[in-house]
Short mmCIF file of C-alpha atoms in Angstrom, two decimals:
data_model
loop_
_atom_site.label_atom_id
_atom_site.label_comp_id
_atom_site.label_asym_id
_atom_site.label_seq_id
_atom_site.Cartn_x
_atom_site.Cartn_y
_atom_site.Cartn_z
CA MET A 1 29.89 7.10 -5.37
CA ARG A 2 31.12 3.96 -6.23
CA GLY A 3 28.81 3.70 -9.55
CA SER A 4 26.09 3.81 -11.88
CA LEU A 5 23.01 0.93 -11.28
CA LEU A 6 20.48 0.42 -13.44
CA PHE A 7 17.43 -1.31 -12.62
CA LEU A 8 14.80 -3.06 -14.96
CA GLY A 9 11.43 -4.26 -13.77
CA GLY A 10 9.23 -6.77 -14.96
CA ARG A 11 5.75 -6.54 -16.72
CA GLY A 12 3.33 -4.31 -15.16
CA ASP A 13 6.02 -3.22 -12.66
CA PHE A 14 6.57 1.11 -12.40
CA ILE A 15 9.59 2.52 -10.42
CA GLU A 16 7.98 3.25 -7.10
CA LYS A 17 7.14 -0.91 -6.78
CA TYR A 18 10.77 -0.79 -5.93
CA LEU A 19 11.67 2.20 -4.49
CA GLU A 20 13.19 0.20 -1.28
CA ALA A 21 15.39 -2.15 -2.97
CA MET A 22 16.99 1.38 -4.76
CA HIS A 23 16.78 3.37 -1.33
CA HIS A 24 19.43 0.27 -0.15
CA TRP A 25 21.40 -0.02 -3.29
CA HIS A 26 21.83 4.13 -2.61
CA MET A 27 23.09 3.72 0.78
CA ARG A 28 25.42 1.87 -0.46
CA GLY A 29 27.16 4.65 -2.82
CA TRP A 30 24.92 3.22 -6.60
CA HIS A 31 23.76 6.02 -8.58
CA ILE A 32 20.43 4.33 -9.08
CA THR A 33 18.48 4.88 -12.06
CA SER A 34 15.09 3.15 -13.72
CA PHE A 35 12.25 4.13 -15.95
CA ASP A 36 8.83 2.61 -16.86
CA TRP A 37 8.39 0.19 -19.76
CA ARG A 38 7.09 1.66 -22.59
CA GLY A 39 3.15 1.17 -22.00
CA GLN A 40 3.35 0.59 -18.11
CA GLY A 41 3.47 2.96 -15.33
CA ALA A 42 4.16 6.61 -16.08
CA SER A 43 4.86 5.44 -19.28
CA ARG A 44 1.25 4.05 -20.48
CA LYS A 45 -0.70 6.99 -22.16
CA ASP A 46 -3.63 7.27 -23.97
CA GLY A 47 -3.35 6.31 -27.63
CA GLY A 48 0.42 5.26 -26.08
CA PRO A 49 2.17 1.50 -27.99
CA SER A 50 0.87 -1.45 -26.02
CA PRO A 51 2.28 -3.61 -24.13
CA ASP A 52 1.27 -6.34 -25.89
CA ALA A 53 2.91 -4.84 -28.57
CA GLY A 54 6.30 -7.32 -28.77
CA PHE A 55 9.31 -7.19 -26.85
CA ASP A 56 11.58 -5.87 -29.63
CA PRO A 57 10.97 -2.59 -28.99
CA LEU A 58 11.61 -2.68 -25.59
CA LEU A 59 14.98 -4.10 -26.36
CA HIS A 60 15.08 -1.05 -28.74
CA ASP A 61 14.75 0.85 -25.94
CA LEU A 62 16.80 -0.94 -23.60
CA ALA A 63 19.86 -0.21 -25.97
CA VAL A 64 19.10 3.61 -26.65
CA PHE A 65 18.38 3.60 -22.87
CA SER A 66 21.29 2.53 -21.82
CA GLN A 67 24.13 3.74 -24.41
CA GLU A 68 23.33 7.67 -23.62
CA TRP A 69 22.74 6.07 -20.02
CA ILE A 70 26.65 4.51 -19.85
CA ALA A 71 27.90 7.73 -21.57
CA ALA A 72 26.41 10.30 -18.92
CA HIS A 73 27.10 8.52 -15.94
CA PRO A 74 30.72 7.29 -13.82
CA GLY A 75 31.47 3.86 -13.58
CA PRO A 76 31.30 1.08 -12.91
CA HIS A 77 27.91 0.82 -14.53
CA VAL A 78 25.58 -2.31 -13.72
CA ALA A 79 21.85 -3.73 -13.91
CA VAL A 80 19.70 -5.72 -11.81
CA GLY A 81 17.00 -6.90 -14.40
CA HIS A 82 14.26 -8.87 -12.96
CA SER A 83 11.92 -11.11 -14.34
CA MET A 84 10.61 -9.68 -18.18
CA GLY A 85 13.78 -6.95 -17.32
CA GLY A 86 15.62 -9.82 -16.51
CA HIS A 87 14.99 -11.62 -19.60
CA LEU A 88 15.39 -8.54 -21.97
CA LEU A 89 18.76 -7.70 -19.87
CA LEU A 90 20.15 -11.00 -20.86
CA ARG A 91 18.67 -10.79 -25.18
CA ALA A 92 20.75 -7.45 -24.86
CA LEU A 93 23.49 -8.61 -22.95
CA ALA A 94 23.85 -11.46 -25.60
CA GLU A 95 22.77 -9.60 -28.64
CA ALA A 96 24.23 -5.99 -28.40
CA SER A 97 27.94 -6.71 -25.95
CA PRO A 98 26.36 -3.29 -23.78
CA PRO A 99 29.94 -2.38 -21.17
CA PHE A 100 28.61 -3.00 -18.39
CA ALA A 101 31.24 -4.62 -15.94
CA ALA A 102 28.78 -6.72 -14.09
CA ALA A 103 25.00 -7.71 -14.03
CA VAL A 104 21.83 -9.41 -12.37
CA LEU A 105 18.80 -11.42 -13.09
CA VAL A 106 16.18 -11.59 -10.37
CA ALA A 107 13.64 -15.03 -11.41
CA PRO A 108 14.28 -14.00 -14.96
CA MET A 109 11.50 -15.23 -17.89
CA ILE A 110 13.81 -17.52 -19.49
CA GLY A 111 10.90 -19.87 -19.52
CA ILE A 112 7.25 -19.78 -18.58
CA ASN A 113 6.31 -22.42 -15.17
CA THR A 114 2.83 -23.56 -17.45
CA GLY A 115 2.61 -26.17 -15.04
CA LEU A 116 2.16 -29.02 -16.47
CA LEU A 117 1.35 -27.76 -20.08
CA PRO A 118 4.22 -27.96 -21.98
CA GLY A 119 6.37 -24.67 -23.00
CA TRP A 120 5.62 -25.52 -26.85
CA LEU A 121 1.86 -26.11 -26.68
CA SER A 122 1.14 -22.86 -24.82
CA ALA A 123 3.55 -21.34 -27.43
CA ARG A 124 1.37 -22.79 -29.85
CA LEU A 125 -1.89 -22.15 -27.84
CA ALA A 126 -1.08 -18.57 -28.06
CA ARG A 127 -0.86 -18.27 -31.44
CA PHE A 128 -3.72 -20.31 -32.32
CA PHE A 129 -5.77 -17.56 -29.96
CA GLN A 130 -4.46 -15.01 -32.29
CA LYS A 131 -5.70 -16.78 -35.42
CA ILE A 132 -8.76 -16.67 -34.27
CA GLY A 133 -9.60 -13.58 -33.26
CA ARG A 134 -8.59 -13.56 -29.30
CA GLY A 135 -5.12 -12.40 -28.90
CA SER A 136 -6.20 -9.13 -26.88
CA PHE A 137 -7.84 -11.66 -24.58
CA PRO A 138 -6.50 -12.95 -20.72
CA VAL A 139 -5.21 -15.90 -20.42
CA ALA A 140 -6.90 -16.72 -17.83
CA ARG A 141 -10.03 -15.34 -15.17
CA ASP A 142 -8.09 -13.78 -11.85
CA TYR A 143 -10.67 -15.42 -9.08
CA GLN A 144 -8.30 -13.82 -5.82
CA ALA A 145 -9.26 -16.92 -4.59
CA ALA A 146 -8.04 -17.35 -0.62
CA ILE A 147 -4.96 -20.33 -0.85
CA GLU A 148 -4.18 -20.86 2.49
CA GLY A 149 -5.28 -17.32 3.10
CA LYS A 150 -3.88 -15.35 1.17
CA ALA A 151 -4.94 -13.62 -2.00
CA ALA A 152 -4.32 -15.74 -5.38
CA ARG A 153 -2.02 -13.37 -7.03
CA GLN A 154 0.06 -12.25 -3.92
CA ASN A 155 0.36 -15.91 -3.24
CA ARG A 156 2.51 -15.95 -6.74
CA LEU A 157 4.00 -12.60 -6.21
CA THR A 158 5.16 -12.32 -2.42
CA SER A 159 4.86 -13.83 1.36
CA SER A 160 5.04 -10.19 2.47
CA ALA A 161 1.20 -8.79 3.27
CA ASP A 162 2.99 -5.16 3.83
CA ARG A 163 4.94 -4.72 0.53
CA TYR A 164 1.79 -6.75 -1.90
CA ALA A 165 -0.37 -3.80 -0.09
CA ASP A 166 2.45 -1.40 -1.38
CA GLU A 167 1.46 -2.24 -4.67
CA LYS A 168 -2.18 -2.31 -4.25
CA TRP A 169 -1.80 1.02 -2.82
CA TRP A 170 0.19 2.66 -5.75
CA HIS A 171 -2.37 0.55 -8.03
CA GLY A 172 -5.40 2.72 -6.38
CA ARG A 173 -3.30 6.07 -6.54
CA GLN A 174 -2.53 5.47 -9.90
CA PRO A 175 -5.09 3.16 -12.07
CA GLY A 176 -3.34 3.03 -15.45
CA TYR A 177 -0.14 1.61 -13.20
CA ASP A 178 -1.97 -2.20 -12.84
CA LEU A 179 -1.61 -3.64 -16.09
CA GLY A 180 -4.32 -6.73 -15.29
CA ILE A 181 -3.79 -10.51 -16.63
CA PRO A 182 -1.74 -10.89 -19.57
CA THR A 183 -3.31 -11.14 -23.45
CA TRP A 184 -3.06 -13.82 -25.54
CA ASP A 185 -0.96 -11.57 -27.43
CA TRP A 186 1.30 -10.98 -24.29
CA VAL A 187 2.25 -14.44 -23.97
CA ALA A 188 3.42 -15.46 -27.78
CA ALA A 189 5.01 -12.10 -27.28
CA ALA A 190 6.83 -13.66 -25.29
CA TYR A 191 7.25 -16.90 -26.79
CA ARG A 192 8.62 -15.47 -30.10
CA SER A 193 11.45 -13.42 -27.81
CA MET A 194 12.61 -16.01 -24.78
CA ALA A 195 13.45 -18.34 -28.14
CA ALA A 196 16.10 -15.87 -28.96
CA SER A 197 17.88 -16.98 -26.10
CA THR A 198 19.83 -20.12 -27.57
CA PRO A 199 22.24 -21.88 -26.11
CA GLY A 200 25.02 -19.92 -28.44
CA ALA A 201 23.73 -16.57 -27.56
CA LEU A 202 23.81 -18.00 -24.03
CA LYS A 203 27.48 -19.12 -24.51
CA ALA A 204 28.55 -15.46 -25.94
CA VAL A 205 27.93 -13.47 -22.65
CA ARG A 206 31.70 -13.45 -21.31
CA ILE A 207 30.23 -10.95 -18.37
CA PRO A 208 29.79 -12.23 -14.59
CA LEU A 209 26.44 -13.06 -14.05
CA LEU A 210 24.17 -13.41 -10.25
CA ILE A 211 21.30 -15.31 -10.66
CA LEU A 212 18.62 -15.44 -8.49
CA ALA A 213 15.84 -17.80 -8.19
CA THR A 214 13.54 -19.95 -6.33
CA ASP A 215 11.93 -23.42 -7.15
CA ARG A 216 8.57 -22.11 -6.23
CA ASP A 217 8.56 -19.69 -8.84
CA ARG A 218 4.83 -20.10 -10.18
CA LEU A 219 5.46 -17.27 -13.10
CA VAL A 220 8.88 -18.05 -14.90
CA ASP A 221 10.12 -21.82 -14.68
CA THR A 222 13.02 -21.79 -12.63
CA ARG A 223 14.00 -25.34 -15.02
CA ALA A 224 14.93 -22.72 -17.96
CA ILE A 225 17.09 -21.18 -15.46
CA ARG A 226 18.99 -23.26 -14.34
CA GLU A 227 19.33 -24.40 -17.82
CA ALA A 228 21.22 -20.96 -18.47
CA ALA A 229 22.82 -20.80 -15.68
CA ARG A 230 24.86 -24.09 -17.04
CA LEU A 231 25.01 -22.38 -20.63
CA LEU A 232 26.03 -19.03 -19.42
CA PRO A 233 29.79 -19.45 -18.94
CA ASN A 234 30.80 -16.47 -16.31
CA ALA A 235 27.12 -17.23 -14.39
CA GLU A 236 26.44 -18.44 -10.76
CA LEU A 237 22.64 -18.80 -9.58
CA ALA A 238 21.49 -18.80 -5.80
CA LEU A 239 18.03 -19.88 -5.24
CA PHE A 240 15.85 -19.13 -2.39
CA ASP A 241 12.74 -20.15 -0.63
CA SER A 242 10.06 -17.66 -1.81
CA ALA A 243 7.62 -16.24 -4.18
CA HIS A 244 8.57 -14.70 -7.60
CA GLU A 245 9.24 -11.42 -6.12
CA ILE A 246 12.50 -12.28 -4.41
CA LEU A 247 13.06 -8.23 -4.03
CA ARG A 248 9.78 -7.62 -2.57
CA GLU A 249 9.66 -11.20 0.05
CA ASP A 250 9.32 -10.94 3.65
CA ASP A 251 12.51 -9.67 5.21
CA PRO A 252 14.83 -12.85 5.64
CA VAL A 253 14.54 -13.89 2.55
CA ARG A 254 14.74 -10.10 0.65
CA LEU A 255 17.34 -9.18 2.95
CA ALA A 256 19.51 -12.42 2.47
CA ALA A 257 18.97 -11.95 -1.45
CA MET A 258 20.32 -8.42 -1.06
CA HIS A 259 22.89 -8.88 0.54
CA ARG A 260 23.75 -11.72 -1.99
CA ILE A 261 23.83 -8.63 -4.84
CA ASP A 262 26.00 -6.71 -2.91
CA ALA A 263 28.95 -9.76 -2.40
CA PHE A 264 28.66 -10.29 -6.00
CA LEU A 265 28.75 -6.58 -6.80
CA ASP A 266 31.64 -5.70 -4.36
CA ARG A 267 33.73 -8.29 -5.90
CA HIS A 268 33.23 -7.69 -10.09
CA ALA A 269 31.74 -4.42 -10.17
CA ALA A 270 34.38 -2.83 -7.58
CA SER A 271 35.00 0.79 -7.46
#
């Protein structure tokens, strides 16, 4: 055993979706732990908290869970967060300073890719829809239109047809795992949470960080990731030619990303 690794998925993710990556780290000697965010995966129960309720409850869950997890598992302790999970991990590092030896952020949600629409206008639009009582409405309709022969959703997530099919298989087996399109309530909550990652907060994060990103990301804002990497004192940025889910891409990209993570952890979290 070389240490303990905590994996944090993104919005709409579930533990089973990243079993392949977890197996890779397990074979490298890590003790692997993950959980479904409240309102997602197996934590999505009838009458339970809504995934649109805001990010502070998720941040509290992470703080309590990681404290107990660190006490119960052998070090060194490291964390890997994807997308929304990367955002929440970064906030936790800035606000609570959990004693991780190192951390990896994979396509972290530091900003939202809104295309030609400025981020400030997108945030204002989300608040407007909440004000007129449409906060629970999805932000867009998913037409699953063919784009270069692929479903629109797959085109945003991964080039790997097999790994995309794996996610859809789990949706068929566990229909509650599919959260669908984000709502305006979720978008408004995301902007409130991202606003907490001020330049001062980022500069206070001292542990070694590896950030994986892609300029082809259509879900998160790579420009915001680049700026955050510049502000974080001990961060290194690695760019890949991929869609949003770098760890679920076709093997040439996925394996290159996994090897980059392995090398980073070998340097900064030696057993």
